[in-house]
Coordinates of C-alpha atoms and ligand atoms in Angstrom, one line a residue:
Chain A
X129 CA 1.3 -131.4 -149.7
X130 CA 3.9 -133.5 -147.9
X131 CA 1.3 -136.2 -147.2
X132 CA 0.2 -136.4 -150.8
X133 CA 3.8 -136.8 -151.9
X134 CA 4.4 -139.5 -149.4
X135 CA 1.3 -141.3 -150.5
X136 CA 2.5 -141.0 -154.1
X137 CA 5.8 -142.6 -153.3
X138 CA 4.2 -145.4 -151.4
X139 CA 1.9 -146.2 -154.3
X140 CA 4.8 -146.0 -156.6
X141 CA 6.6 -148.8 -154.7
X142 CA 3.6 -151.1 -155.2
X143 CA 3.3 -150.2 -158.8
X144 CA 7.0 -150.9 -159.4
X145 CA 6.7 -154.3 -157.7
X146 CA 3.6 -155.2 -159.6
X147 CA 5.2 -154.2 -162.9
X148 CA 8.3 -156.3 -162.2
X149 CA 6.1 -159.1 -161.2
X150 CA 4.1 -158.7 -164.4
X151 CA 7.3 -158.6 -166.6
X152 CA 8.6 -161.7 -164.9
X153 CA 5.5 -163.7 -165.3
X154 CA 4.1 -162.4 -168.6
X155 CA 7.1 -161.6 -170.8
X156 CA 10.3 -163.5 -171.8
X157 CA 12.5 -160.8 -170.2
X158 CA 13.6 -163.0 -167.2
X159 CA 13.2 -166.4 -168.7
X160 CA 10.3 -168.6 -169.6
X161 CA 7.1 -167.0 -168.4
X162 CA 5.4 -170.4 -168.2
X163 CA 7.7 -171.6 -165.4
X164 CA 7.6 -168.2 -163.8
X165 CA 3.9 -168.3 -163.8
X166 CA 3.9 -171.7 -162.1
X167 CA 5.9 -170.2 -159.2
X168 CA 4.6 -166.7 -159.0
X169 CA 1.3 -166.6 -160.9
X170 CA 0.6 -163.3 -162.5
X171 CA -0.8 -160.0 -161.1
X172 CA -3.7 -160.1 -163.5
X173 CA -4.7 -163.7 -162.5
X174 CA -4.4 -162.9 -158.8
X175 CA -6.5 -159.7 -159.2
X176 CA -9.0 -161.6 -161.2
X177 CA -9.3 -164.3 -158.6
X178 CA -9.8 -161.8 -155.8
X179 CA -12.5 -160.0 -157.8
X180 CA -14.1 -163.4 -158.5
X181 CA -14.0 -164.2 -154.7
X182 CA -15.4 -160.9 -153.8
X183 CA -18.3 -161.0 -156.3
X184 CA -19.0 -164.7 -155.7
X185 CA -19.1 -164.1 -152.0
X186 CA -16.7 -167.0 -150.9
X187 CA -14.2 -164.7 -149.4
X188 CA -16.7 -162.9 -147.1
X189 CA -17.6 -166.1 -145.4
X190 CA -14.0 -167.2 -144.8
X191 CA -13.0 -163.7 -143.8
X192 CA -15.9 -163.5 -141.4
X193 CA -14.8 -166.8 -139.7
X194 CA -11.2 -165.6 -139.4
X195 CA -12.2 -162.3 -137.9
X196 CA -14.6 -163.9 -135.5
X197 CA -11.8 -166.2 -134.3
X198 CA -9.4 -163.3 -134.0
X199 CA -11.9 -161.1 -132.1
X200 CA -12.7 -163.9 -129.6
X201 CA -9.0 -164.6 -129.1
X202 CA -8.3 -160.9 -128.6
X203 CA -11.1 -160.4 -126.1
X204 CA -10.5 -163.6 -124.1
X205 CA -6.7 -163.2 -124.1
X206 CA -6.9 -159.5 -123.1
X207 CA -9.4 -160.1 -120.3
X208 CA -7.3 -163.0 -119.0
X209 CA -4.1 -161.0 -119.3
X210 CA -5.5 -158.0 -117.5
X211 CA -6.9 -160.1 -114.6
X212 CA -3.9 -162.2 -114.1
X213 CA -1.5 -159.4 -114.8
X214 CA -3.1 -157.4 -112.0
X215 CA -3.2 -160.3 -109.7
X216 CA 0.5 -161.0 -110.1
X217 CA 1.5 -157.4 -109.8
X218 CA -0.4 -156.9 -106.6
X219 CA 0.7 -160.2 -105.1
X220 CA 4.5 -160.5 -105.2
X221 CA 4.3 -163.9 -103.6
X222 CA 2.1 -165.3 -106.4
X223 CA 4.3 -163.7 -108.9
X224 CA 7.5 -165.2 -107.4
X225 CA 6.0 -168.7 -107.3
X226 CA 4.7 -168.7 -110.8
X227 CA 7.4 -166.7 -112.5
X228 CA 9.4 -169.6 -113.9
X229 CA 6.3 -171.3 -115.2
X230 CA 5.1 -168.1 -116.9
X231 CA 8.5 -167.7 -118.6
X232 CA 8.5 -171.3 -119.6
X233 CA 5.0 -171.1 -121.1
X234 CA 5.8 -168.0 -123.0
X235 CA 9.0 -169.5 -124.4
X236 CA 7.1 -172.3 -126.0
X237 CA 6.6 -171.9 -129.7
X238 CA 2.8 -171.7 -129.9
X239 CA 2.6 -173.5 -133.3
X240 CA 3.3 -176.8 -131.6
X241 CA 0.1 -176.3 -129.5
X242 CA -2.1 -176.2 -132.6
X243 CA -2.5 -180.0 -133.0
X244 CA -3.2 -180.4 -129.3
X245 CA -5.9 -177.7 -129.4
X246 CA -7.4 -179.4 -132.4
X247 CA -7.4 -182.6 -130.5
X248 CA -9.0 -181.1 -127.5
X249 CA -11.4 -178.6 -129.1
X250 CA -12.1 -180.1 -132.5
X251 CA -11.6 -178.6 -135.9
X252 CA -14.1 -175.8 -135.4
X253 CA -13.3 -172.2 -134.4
X254 CA -12.5 -172.8 -130.8
X255 CA -9.1 -174.5 -131.4
X256 CA -8.1 -171.4 -133.4
X257 CA -9.4 -169.1 -130.7
X258 CA -7.3 -171.1 -128.1
X259 CA -4.2 -170.7 -130.2
X260 CA -4.8 -166.9 -130.5
X261 CA -5.4 -166.6 -126.8
X262 CA -2.1 -168.2 -126.0
X263 CA -0.4 -165.5 -128.1
X264 CA -2.5 -162.5 -127.0
X265 CA -2.6 -163.4 -123.3
X266 CA 1.2 -163.1 -122.7
X267 CA 1.6 -159.7 -124.5
X268 CA -1.3 -158.2 -122.5
X269 CA -0.2 -160.0 -119.3
X270 CA 3.4 -158.6 -119.4
X271 CA 2.2 -155.1 -120.3
X272 CA -0.4 -154.9 -117.6
X273 CA 2.0 -156.3 -115.0
X274 CA 4.6 -153.7 -116.0
X275 CA 1.9 -151.0 -116.0
X276 CA 0.9 -151.7 -112.5
X277 CA 4.5 -152.0 -111.3
X278 CA 5.6 -148.8 -113.0
X279 CA 3.1 -146.4 -111.5
X280 CA 5.1 -143.4 -110.4
X281 CA 5.6 -143.5 -106.6
X282 CA 4.8 -139.8 -106.2
X283 CA 1.5 -140.1 -108.2
X284 CA 0.7 -143.1 -106.0
X285 CA 1.6 -141.2 -102.8
X286 CA -0.4 -138.2 -103.9
X287 CA -3.5 -140.4 -104.7
X288 CA -3.2 -141.9 -101.2
X289 CA -3.0 -138.5 -99.6
X290 CA -6.1 -137.4 -101.6
X291 CA -8.0 -140.0 -99.6
X292 CA -8.2 -142.9 -102.0
X293 CA -8.8 -146.4 -100.6
X294 CA -7.5 -149.5 -102.2
X295 CA -10.4 -149.9 -104.5
X296 CA -10.2 -146.3 -105.7
X297 CA -6.5 -146.6 -106.2
X298 CA -7.2 -149.5 -108.4
X299 CA -9.7 -147.6 -110.5
X300 CA -8.0 -144.2 -110.7
X301 CA -4.3 -145.1 -110.6
X302 CA -3.4 -148.7 -111.3
X303 CA -6.0 -149.5 -114.0
X304 CA -5.3 -146.4 -116.1
X305 CA -1.6 -147.0 -115.9
X306 CA -1.9 -150.7 -116.8
X307 CA -4.3 -150.0 -119.6
X308 CA -2.0 -147.4 -121.1
X309 CA 0.7 -150.0 -121.3
X310 CA -1.7 -152.5 -122.8
X311 CA -3.0 -150.0 -125.4
X312 CA 0.5 -149.2 -126.4
X313 CA 0.9 -152.8 -127.3
X314 CA -2.5 -153.0 -129.1
X315 CA -0.9 -153.4 -132.6
X316 CA 1.1 -156.4 -131.5
X317 CA -1.7 -158.1 -129.6
X318 CA -4.3 -157.5 -132.4
X319 CA -1.8 -158.7 -135.0
X320 CA -1.1 -161.9 -132.9
X321 CA -4.8 -162.6 -132.6
X322 CA -5.0 -162.7 -136.4
X323 CA -1.8 -164.8 -136.6
X324 CA -3.3 -167.3 -134.2
X325 CA -6.5 -167.6 -136.2
X326 CA -4.8 -168.0 -139.6
X327 CA -2.1 -170.4 -138.5
X328 CA -4.8 -172.5 -136.7
X329 CA -6.9 -172.6 -139.8
X330 CA -3.9 -173.4 -141.9
X331 CA -3.0 -176.4 -139.8
X332 CA -6.5 -177.9 -139.9
X333 CA -9.9 -176.5 -140.4
X334 CA -12.8 -176.3 -142.8
X335 CA -13.2 -172.5 -143.1
X336 CA -11.3 -169.2 -142.8
X337 CA -8.6 -167.5 -144.8
X338 CA -5.9 -169.9 -143.6
X339 CA -8.1 -172.7 -144.8
X340 CA -8.5 -171.0 -148.2
X341 CA -4.7 -170.6 -148.6
X342 CA -4.0 -174.1 -147.4
X343 CA -6.5 -175.6 -149.9
X344 CA -4.9 -173.7 -152.8
X345 CA -1.5 -174.8 -151.7
X346 CA -2.7 -178.4 -151.6
X347 CA -3.4 -178.3 -155.4
X348 CA -0.4 -176.1 -156.3
X349 CA -2.9 -173.3 -157.1
X350 CA -0.4 -170.4 -156.7
X351 CA -2.9 -167.9 -157.9
X352 CA -5.2 -168.9 -155.0
X353 CA -2.4 -168.7 -152.5
X354 CA -1.4 -165.2 -153.6
X355 CA -4.9 -164.1 -153.7
X356 CA -5.5 -165.4 -150.1
X357 CA -2.3 -163.6 -148.9
X358 CA -3.4 -160.3 -150.5
X359 CA -6.8 -160.5 -148.9
X360 CA -5.2 -161.3 -145.6
X361 CA -2.8 -158.4 -145.9
X362 CA -5.4 -155.9 -146.9
X363 CA -7.6 -157.0 -144.0
X364 CA -4.7 -156.7 -141.5
X365 CA -3.9 -153.2 -142.8
X366 CA -7.4 -152.1 -142.3
X367 CA -7.4 -153.5 -138.7
X368 CA -4.1 -151.8 -138.0
X369 CA -5.5 -148.5 -139.2
X370 CA -8.5 -148.9 -136.9
X371 CA -6.2 -149.7 -134.0
X372 CA -4.2 -146.6 -134.6
X373 CA -7.5 -144.6 -134.5
X374 CA -8.6 -146.3 -131.3
X375 CA -5.1 -145.8 -129.7
X376 CA -5.0 -142.1 -130.5
X377 CA -8.4 -141.8 -128.9
X378 CA -7.5 -143.7 -125.7
X379 CA -4.1 -142.2 -125.2
X380 CA -4.8 -138.5 -125.7
X381 CA -3.2 -137.8 -122.3
X382 CA 0.2 -139.2 -123.5
X383 CA 3.0 -136.8 -124.2
X384 CA 3.8 -138.3 -127.6
X385 CA 2.0 -140.8 -129.8
X386 CA 2.6 -144.2 -128.2
X387 CA 5.3 -146.3 -129.7
X388 CA 3.7 -149.1 -131.8
X389 CA 6.3 -151.8 -130.9
X390 CA 7.2 -153.6 -127.7
Chain B
X233 CA 17.0 -100.5 -83.6
X234 CA 14.8 -102.7 -81.5
X235 CA 15.8 -105.7 -83.3
X236 CA 16.1 -108.1 -80.4
X237 CA 12.6 -107.2 -79.3
X238 CA 11.1 -108.0 -82.6
X239 CA 12.7 -111.4 -83.2
X240 CA 14.5 -113.6 -80.9
X241 CA 15.9 -117.0 -81.4
X242 CA 14.1 -119.4 -79.3
X243 CA 14.8 -123.0 -80.3
X244 CA 11.8 -125.2 -79.7
X245 CA 9.4 -122.3 -79.4
X246 CA 5.9 -123.0 -80.4
X247 CA 3.1 -125.0 -78.9
X248 CA 3.5 -128.0 -76.6
X249 CA 2.8 -131.5 -78.1
X250 CA -0.7 -131.8 -76.6
X251 CA -2.2 -128.8 -78.3
X252 CA -0.3 -129.0 -81.5
X253 CA -1.8 -130.0 -84.9
X254 CA 1.5 -131.7 -85.8
X255 CA 4.0 -132.7 -83.1
X256 CA 7.3 -134.4 -84.0
X257 CA 9.2 -135.7 -81.0
X258 CA 12.7 -137.1 -81.2
X259 CA 12.0 -138.1 -84.8
X260 CA 14.9 -140.0 -86.4
X261 CA 14.8 -141.2 -89.9
X262 CA 17.1 -143.6 -91.6
X263 CA 17.2 -145.0 -95.1
X264 CA 18.5 -148.4 -96.2
X265 CA 21.0 -148.1 -98.9
X266 CA 21.4 -150.6 -101.8
X267 CA 24.9 -151.4 -100.6
X268 CA 23.5 -152.7 -97.3
X269 CA 24.4 -149.7 -95.2
X270 CA 22.1 -147.1 -93.8
X271 CA 21.9 -143.3 -94.2
X272 CA 20.6 -141.3 -91.3
X273 CA 18.8 -138.4 -92.9
X274 CA 17.2 -136.8 -89.9
X275 CA 18.3 -137.0 -86.3
X276 CA 16.2 -136.5 -83.1
X277 CA 14.0 -133.7 -84.4
X278 CA 11.3 -131.9 -82.3
X279 CA 8.9 -129.7 -84.0
X280 CA 5.3 -128.7 -83.1
X281 CA 2.9 -126.7 -85.2
X282 CA -0.2 -125.2 -83.9
X283 CA -3.6 -125.7 -85.6
X284 CA -3.6 -122.2 -87.1
X285 CA 0.1 -121.7 -87.5
X286 CA 2.1 -121.2 -90.7
X287 CA 5.6 -122.7 -90.3
X288 CA 8.2 -122.4 -93.0
X289 CA 11.1 -124.9 -93.1
X290 CA 14.3 -123.8 -94.7
X291 CA 17.5 -125.7 -95.1
X292 CA 20.3 -126.6 -97.5
X293 CA 19.3 -128.9 -100.3
X294 CA 19.4 -132.6 -99.4
X295 CA 19.1 -131.9 -95.7
X296 CA 15.8 -133.8 -95.1
X297 CA 13.0 -131.3 -95.5
X298 CA 10.9 -133.5 -97.7
X299 CA 11.8 -136.5 -95.6
X300 CA 10.4 -134.7 -92.5
X301 CA 7.2 -133.8 -94.3
X302 CA 6.8 -137.4 -95.4
X303 CA 7.2 -138.6 -91.9
X304 CA 4.5 -136.1 -90.7
X305 CA 2.3 -137.3 -93.6
X306 CA 2.6 -140.9 -92.5
X307 CA 4.3 -141.9 -95.8
X308 CA 7.6 -142.7 -93.9
X309 CA 7.9 -144.4 -90.6
X310 CA 10.5 -142.8 -88.3
X311 CA 13.2 -145.2 -87.1
X312 CA 12.5 -143.8 -83.6
X313 CA 10.5 -141.0 -82.1
X314 CA 6.8 -140.2 -82.4
X315 CA 4.6 -138.2 -84.7
X316 CA 1.4 -137.0 -83.1
X317 CA -1.5 -135.4 -85.0
X318 CA -3.9 -133.3 -82.8
X319 CA -2.5 -135.2 -79.8
X320 CA -3.1 -138.7 -81.3
X321 CA -0.1 -140.8 -82.3
X322 CA 0.0 -141.2 -86.0
X323 CA -0.3 -144.7 -87.3
X324 CA -0.6 -145.2 -91.1
X325 CA -1.4 -142.3 -93.3
X326 CA -2.2 -138.9 -92.0
X327 CA -5.9 -138.5 -93.0
X328 CA -6.1 -135.0 -91.7
X329 CA -3.5 -133.6 -94.1
X330 CA -3.2 -132.4 -97.6
X331 CA 0.2 -132.7 -99.2
X332 CA 1.5 -130.8 -102.2
X333 CA 4.5 -132.8 -103.3
X334 CA 7.8 -131.5 -104.6
X335 CA 7.7 -133.9 -107.6
X336 CA 5.1 -133.9 -110.3
X337 CA 2.3 -136.0 -108.9
X338 CA -0.8 -135.2 -110.9
X339 CA -2.4 -138.2 -112.5
X340 CA -1.2 -137.9 -116.1
X341 CA -4.3 -139.6 -117.5
X342 CA -6.7 -137.1 -115.9
X343 CA -7.3 -133.6 -117.1
X344 CA -6.5 -130.6 -114.8
X345 CA -10.2 -130.4 -113.9
X346 CA -10.5 -134.1 -113.2
X347 CA -7.3 -134.0 -111.1
X348 CA -8.7 -131.3 -109.0
X349 CA -12.1 -132.9 -108.7
X350 CA -10.9 -136.3 -107.8
X351 CA -10.3 -135.6 -104.1
X352 CA -13.9 -134.6 -103.6
X353 CA -15.2 -137.5 -105.8
X354 CA -13.4 -140.2 -103.8
X355 CA -14.9 -138.6 -100.6
X356 CA -18.3 -139.2 -102.0
X357 CA -19.2 -135.8 -103.5
X358 CA -21.3 -136.2 -106.6
X359 CA -19.5 -135.9 -109.9
X360 CA -21.2 -132.7 -111.0
X361 CA -20.7 -130.9 -107.8
X362 CA -17.1 -132.0 -107.6
X363 CA -16.5 -130.7 -111.1
X364 CA -18.2 -127.4 -110.4
X365 CA -16.1 -126.8 -107.4
X366 CA -13.0 -127.9 -109.2
X367 CA -13.7 -125.3 -111.9
X368 CA -14.0 -122.7 -109.2
X369 CA -10.7 -123.7 -107.7
X370 CA -8.9 -123.7 -111.0
X371 CA -10.2 -120.2 -111.4
X372 CA -8.7 -119.3 -108.0
X373 CA -5.3 -120.5 -109.0
X374 CA -5.6 -118.6 -112.3
X375 CA -6.1 -121.6 -114.6
X376 CA -9.8 -121.3 -115.3
X377 CA -9.2 -121.8 -119.0
X378 CA -7.0 -124.8 -118.6
X379 CA -9.4 -127.3 -117.2
X380 CA -9.4 -129.6 -120.2
X381 CA -5.6 -129.9 -120.5
X382 CA -3.7 -132.9 -119.5
X383 CA -0.8 -132.4 -117.2
X384 CA 1.8 -132.8 -120.0
X385 CA 0.2 -129.9 -121.8
X386 CA 0.8 -127.6 -118.8
X387 CA 4.0 -125.8 -117.8
X388 CA 5.8 -126.8 -114.5
X389 CA 4.3 -123.8 -112.7
X390 CA 0.8 -124.5 -114.0
X391 CA 1.1 -128.1 -112.8
X392 CA 2.1 -126.8 -109.4
X393 CA -1.0 -124.6 -109.3
X394 CA -3.2 -127.5 -110.3
X395 CA -1.6 -129.4 -107.5
X396 CA -2.3 -126.6 -105.1
X397 CA -6.0 -126.5 -106.1
X398 CA -6.1 -130.3 -105.8
X399 CA -4.9 -130.2 -102.2
X400 CA -6.8 -127.2 -101.0
X401 CA -10.2 -128.2 -102.5
X402 CA -10.4 -131.0 -99.9
X403 CA -10.1 -128.4 -97.1
X404 CA -7.6 -130.4 -95.0
X405 CA -6.9 -129.3 -91.4
X406 CA -3.1 -129.6 -92.0
X407 CA -1.4 -128.6 -95.2
X408 CA 2.1 -129.8 -96.2
X409 CA 3.7 -127.9 -99.1
X410 CA 7.1 -128.9 -100.5
X411 CA 8.5 -126.1 -102.5
X412 CA 5.2 -125.4 -104.1
X413 CA 6.4 -122.3 -105.9
X414 CA 9.7 -123.6 -106.9
X415 CA 9.2 -123.5 -110.7
X416 CA 7.4 -120.2 -110.8
X417 CA 8.9 -116.9 -111.8
X418 CA 9.4 -114.2 -109.2
X419 CA 6.2 -112.3 -110.0
X420 CA 3.9 -115.3 -110.1
X421 CA 5.5 -116.4 -106.9
X422 CA 4.4 -113.2 -105.3
X423 CA 0.9 -113.6 -106.7
X424 CA 0.6 -117.2 -105.6
X425 CA 2.0 -116.3 -102.1
X426 CA -0.5 -113.6 -101.8
X427 CA -3.3 -116.0 -102.9
X428 CA -2.1 -118.6 -100.4
X429 CA -2.0 -116.1 -97.6
X430 CA -5.4 -114.8 -98.5
X431 CA -6.9 -118.3 -98.5
X432 CA -5.1 -119.3 -95.3
X433 CA -6.1 -116.1 -93.4
X434 CA -9.7 -116.6 -94.2
X435 CA -9.6 -120.0 -92.7
X436 CA -6.5 -120.8 -90.8
X437 CA -5.0 -124.2 -91.0
X438 CA -1.7 -125.7 -89.8
X439 CA 0.8 -125.2 -92.6
X440 CA 4.2 -126.7 -93.0
X441 CA 5.8 -125.0 -95.9
X442 CA 9.2 -126.1 -97.3
X443 CA 11.1 -123.6 -99.4
X444 CA 14.6 -122.8 -100.5
X445 CA 13.8 -119.2 -100.5
X446 CA 14.4 -117.5 -97.2
X447 CA 12.6 -114.3 -98.3
X448 CA 9.6 -116.3 -99.2
X449 CA 9.7 -118.1 -95.9
X450 CA 9.9 -114.8 -93.9
X451 CA 7.1 -113.1 -95.9
X452 CA 4.7 -115.9 -95.5
X453 CA 5.3 -117.6 -92.2
X454 CA 4.6 -117.1 -88.5
X455 CA 7.7 -119.1 -87.8
X456 CA 10.8 -120.0 -89.8
X457 CA 12.6 -123.2 -88.9
X458 CA 16.1 -123.8 -90.1
X459 CA 17.5 -127.3 -90.6
X460 CA 21.2 -128.2 -90.6
X461 CA 22.9 -129.8 -93.5
X462 CA 22.7 -133.6 -93.5
X463 CA 23.5 -136.4 -92.7
X464 CA 21.7 -136.4 -89.4
X465 CA 20.1 -133.1 -90.0
X466 CA 18.5 -131.4 -87.1
X467 CA 16.5 -128.2 -86.5
X468 CA 19.0 -125.6 -85.5
X469 CA 17.0 -122.5 -85.4
X470 CA 13.4 -121.5 -84.8
X471 CA 12.5 -117.9 -85.4
X472 CA 9.1 -116.3 -84.8
X473 CA 8.3 -113.7 -87.4
X474 CA 6.5 -110.8 -85.6
X475 CA 5.4 -109.0 -88.7
X476 CA 1.6 -108.3 -88.3
X477 CA -1.0 -109.7 -90.7
X478 CA -2.5 -109.1 -93.1
X479 CA 0.8 -108.7 -94.9
X480 CA 1.4 -107.2 -98.3
X481 CA 4.1 -109.6 -99.5
X482 CA 5.1 -107.5 -102.4
X483 CA 6.0 -104.6 -100.1
X484 CA 7.1 -106.6 -97.1
X485 CA 10.8 -106.7 -98.2
X486 CA 11.1 -103.0 -97.3
X487 CA 9.8 -103.5 -93.8
X488 CA 12.6 -103.1 -91.3
X489 CA 11.3 -106.1 -89.3
X490 CA 11.7 -108.2 -92.4
X491 CA 15.2 -107.0 -93.0
X492 CA 16.2 -107.6 -89.4
X493 CA 14.8 -111.1 -89.5
X494 CA 16.4 -111.8 -92.8
X495 CA 19.8 -110.7 -91.6
X496 CA 19.6 -112.8 -88.5
X497 CA 18.3 -116.0 -90.1
X498 CA 20.6 -115.7 -93.1
X499 CA 23.6 -115.5 -90.9
X500 CA 22.7 -118.9 -89.3
X501 CA 21.7 -120.4 -92.6
X502 CA 24.7 -119.4 -94.6
X503 CA 27.0 -121.6 -92.5
X504 CA 24.8 -124.6 -93.0
X505 CA 24.4 -124.1 -96.7
X506 CA 28.2 -124.0 -97.1
X507 CA 28.6 -127.0 -94.9
X508 CA 25.9 -129.0 -96.8
X509 CA 27.6 -128.2 -100.0
X510 CA 31.0 -129.5 -98.8
X511 CA 29.4 -132.6 -97.3
X512 CA 27.5 -133.7 -100.3
X513 CA 30.7 -133.3 -102.3
X514 CA 32.2 -136.0 -100.0
X515 CA 34.3 -133.7 -97.9
X516 CA 34.1 -133.3 -94.2
Ligands
LIG746 N1 14.9 -143.5 -100.4 C1 16.0 -142.9 -100.0 N2 17.1 -143.7 -99.8 C2 18.3 -143.2 -99.4 N3 18.5 -142.0 -99.2 C3 17.5 -141.1 -99.3 C4 16.2 -141.5 -99.8 N4 15.4 -140.5 -99.8 C5 16.1 -139.4 -99.4 N5 17.4 -139.8 -99.1 C6 18.4 -138.9 -98.7 O1 18.0 -138.2 -97.5 C7 18.4 -136.9 -97.6 C8 17.2 -135.9 -97.4 O2 16.4 -136.0 -98.6 P1 15.2 -135.0 -98.8 O3 14.6 -135.4 -100.0 O4 14.4 -135.0 -97.6 O5 16.0 -133.6 -99.0 P2 15.4 -132.2 -99.1 O6 15.8 -131.4 -97.9 O7 14.0 -132.2 -99.4 O8 16.2 -131.6 -100.3 P3 15.7 -130.6 -101.5 O9 15.6 -129.3 -100.9 O10 16.8 -130.7 -102.5 O11 14.4 -131.1 -101.9 C9 19.2 -136.7 -98.9 O12 20.5 -136.7 -98.6 C10 18.8 -137.9 -99.7 O13 19.9 -138.3 -100.5
LIG747 MG1 12.8 -131.9 -101.0

């Protein structure tokens, strides 16, 4: 009941926006539709373009490339973040020495790295993966570090008294705690993996959704730009939904559903 | 009434350090405070517990009962004095002991069953056997149907009972319990006390049992030890409880020996409770 109503309202918002968009670009209500169309395209054109892409198959290829880059960035960034996060949390000395450099590296706007990665790794997928990794890594790293540090002292003492050695503590106490922090930032890290891929493509590539959008922009094909953005958005929404499913599965032991932000 | 013959105050009574399961000698414990100073929680404490003895520790809140258990468990290093376990000086963690903590200390990411089984699993028992025995233990503490719950889905008292099963399943030679029945209602307390005594009588271990509840201490223990209010808390009374076992702890409160012991110990304790209250309010 309530959910149906909510869904109805949510759809209504989209309908209203599309109708206004249509009125602006196809009627004289807000000025000359020709100019408006140049800036905003029209919903019908954009929809048509998406259908054309989907049927023609172009979009699948580009989407596949983008998803591959994002997936690689996510996996590599997460594994790196977990390993280094653990290492830093368990070795205060290492952490103390590297702390300013970690902060400095994280403060750097990642976009400026894109041309450097392109230079080092070429215009293929790996320069995009590298960009995504620099984004994902820090989120996972900070969360894992925190997760290891924030283990409740009484849970830790109890685990020790139950006879756990260092390795068992790692497996039964530190790792679950660290992973729970990591999972609660899953939305952010997965989102950043996508951002890394698309921005990388946008700044120089020959395939992917970012490339598609960039190509359209290059010839002032606003319809193409909007169509690319919609495909990207839909794809990110689906991924986000999947992440929520995974998160609920992995964090059943949590008192309340994990907060999606960090 | 032959009160004096039944109980007599004998500070330091109990076994000598050599034969004891746990022997604290001259144990002093200090904490560093954030402002750079130190706080002396426990001062020069001697306490020895025999391998088959049930000792209850009672004292005003904040006096250092948990601190004393932590020292005996090897979680805290005394500033001076020695801790010996079965005659051996303790260095590092006390591997012979099980410890039921005052705070929640179940692993929140494991179910009740997994929490109970883990102590066996890390000792090398196969997963299936560990789970079977854990199920048995959950049954013993009255939580047979709660094995699949995560700790946050259990009440405070249920969590304590899972903790009890978690500790006892490993069959430790020494058992530390820090207010294990604190969050339970009076009836469940009796049932759990009865359960504990039943398990303990079948296979006697050294028990150090911290409680706020003097009646509980007298009903369960062979000896009741009283601590003074902190700072620099000490043991100020050591009372053997000569009520024969097996005891029926729901009826025990009517026993004249219980009443006599209660009167005597409460008299000593009352002073300390009031003193502790004034001190932690910043008075003298
Ligand atoms: N880490 C610490 N740093 C400083 N002071 C501490 C620390 N831990 C405990 N204390 C102090 O030591 C004293 C004894 O603490 P403890 O936890 O042993 O009390 P307790 O007798 O178990 O009290 P309760 O019955 O309320 O559990 C208290 O005054 C407490 O404030
Ligand atoms: Mg305490």
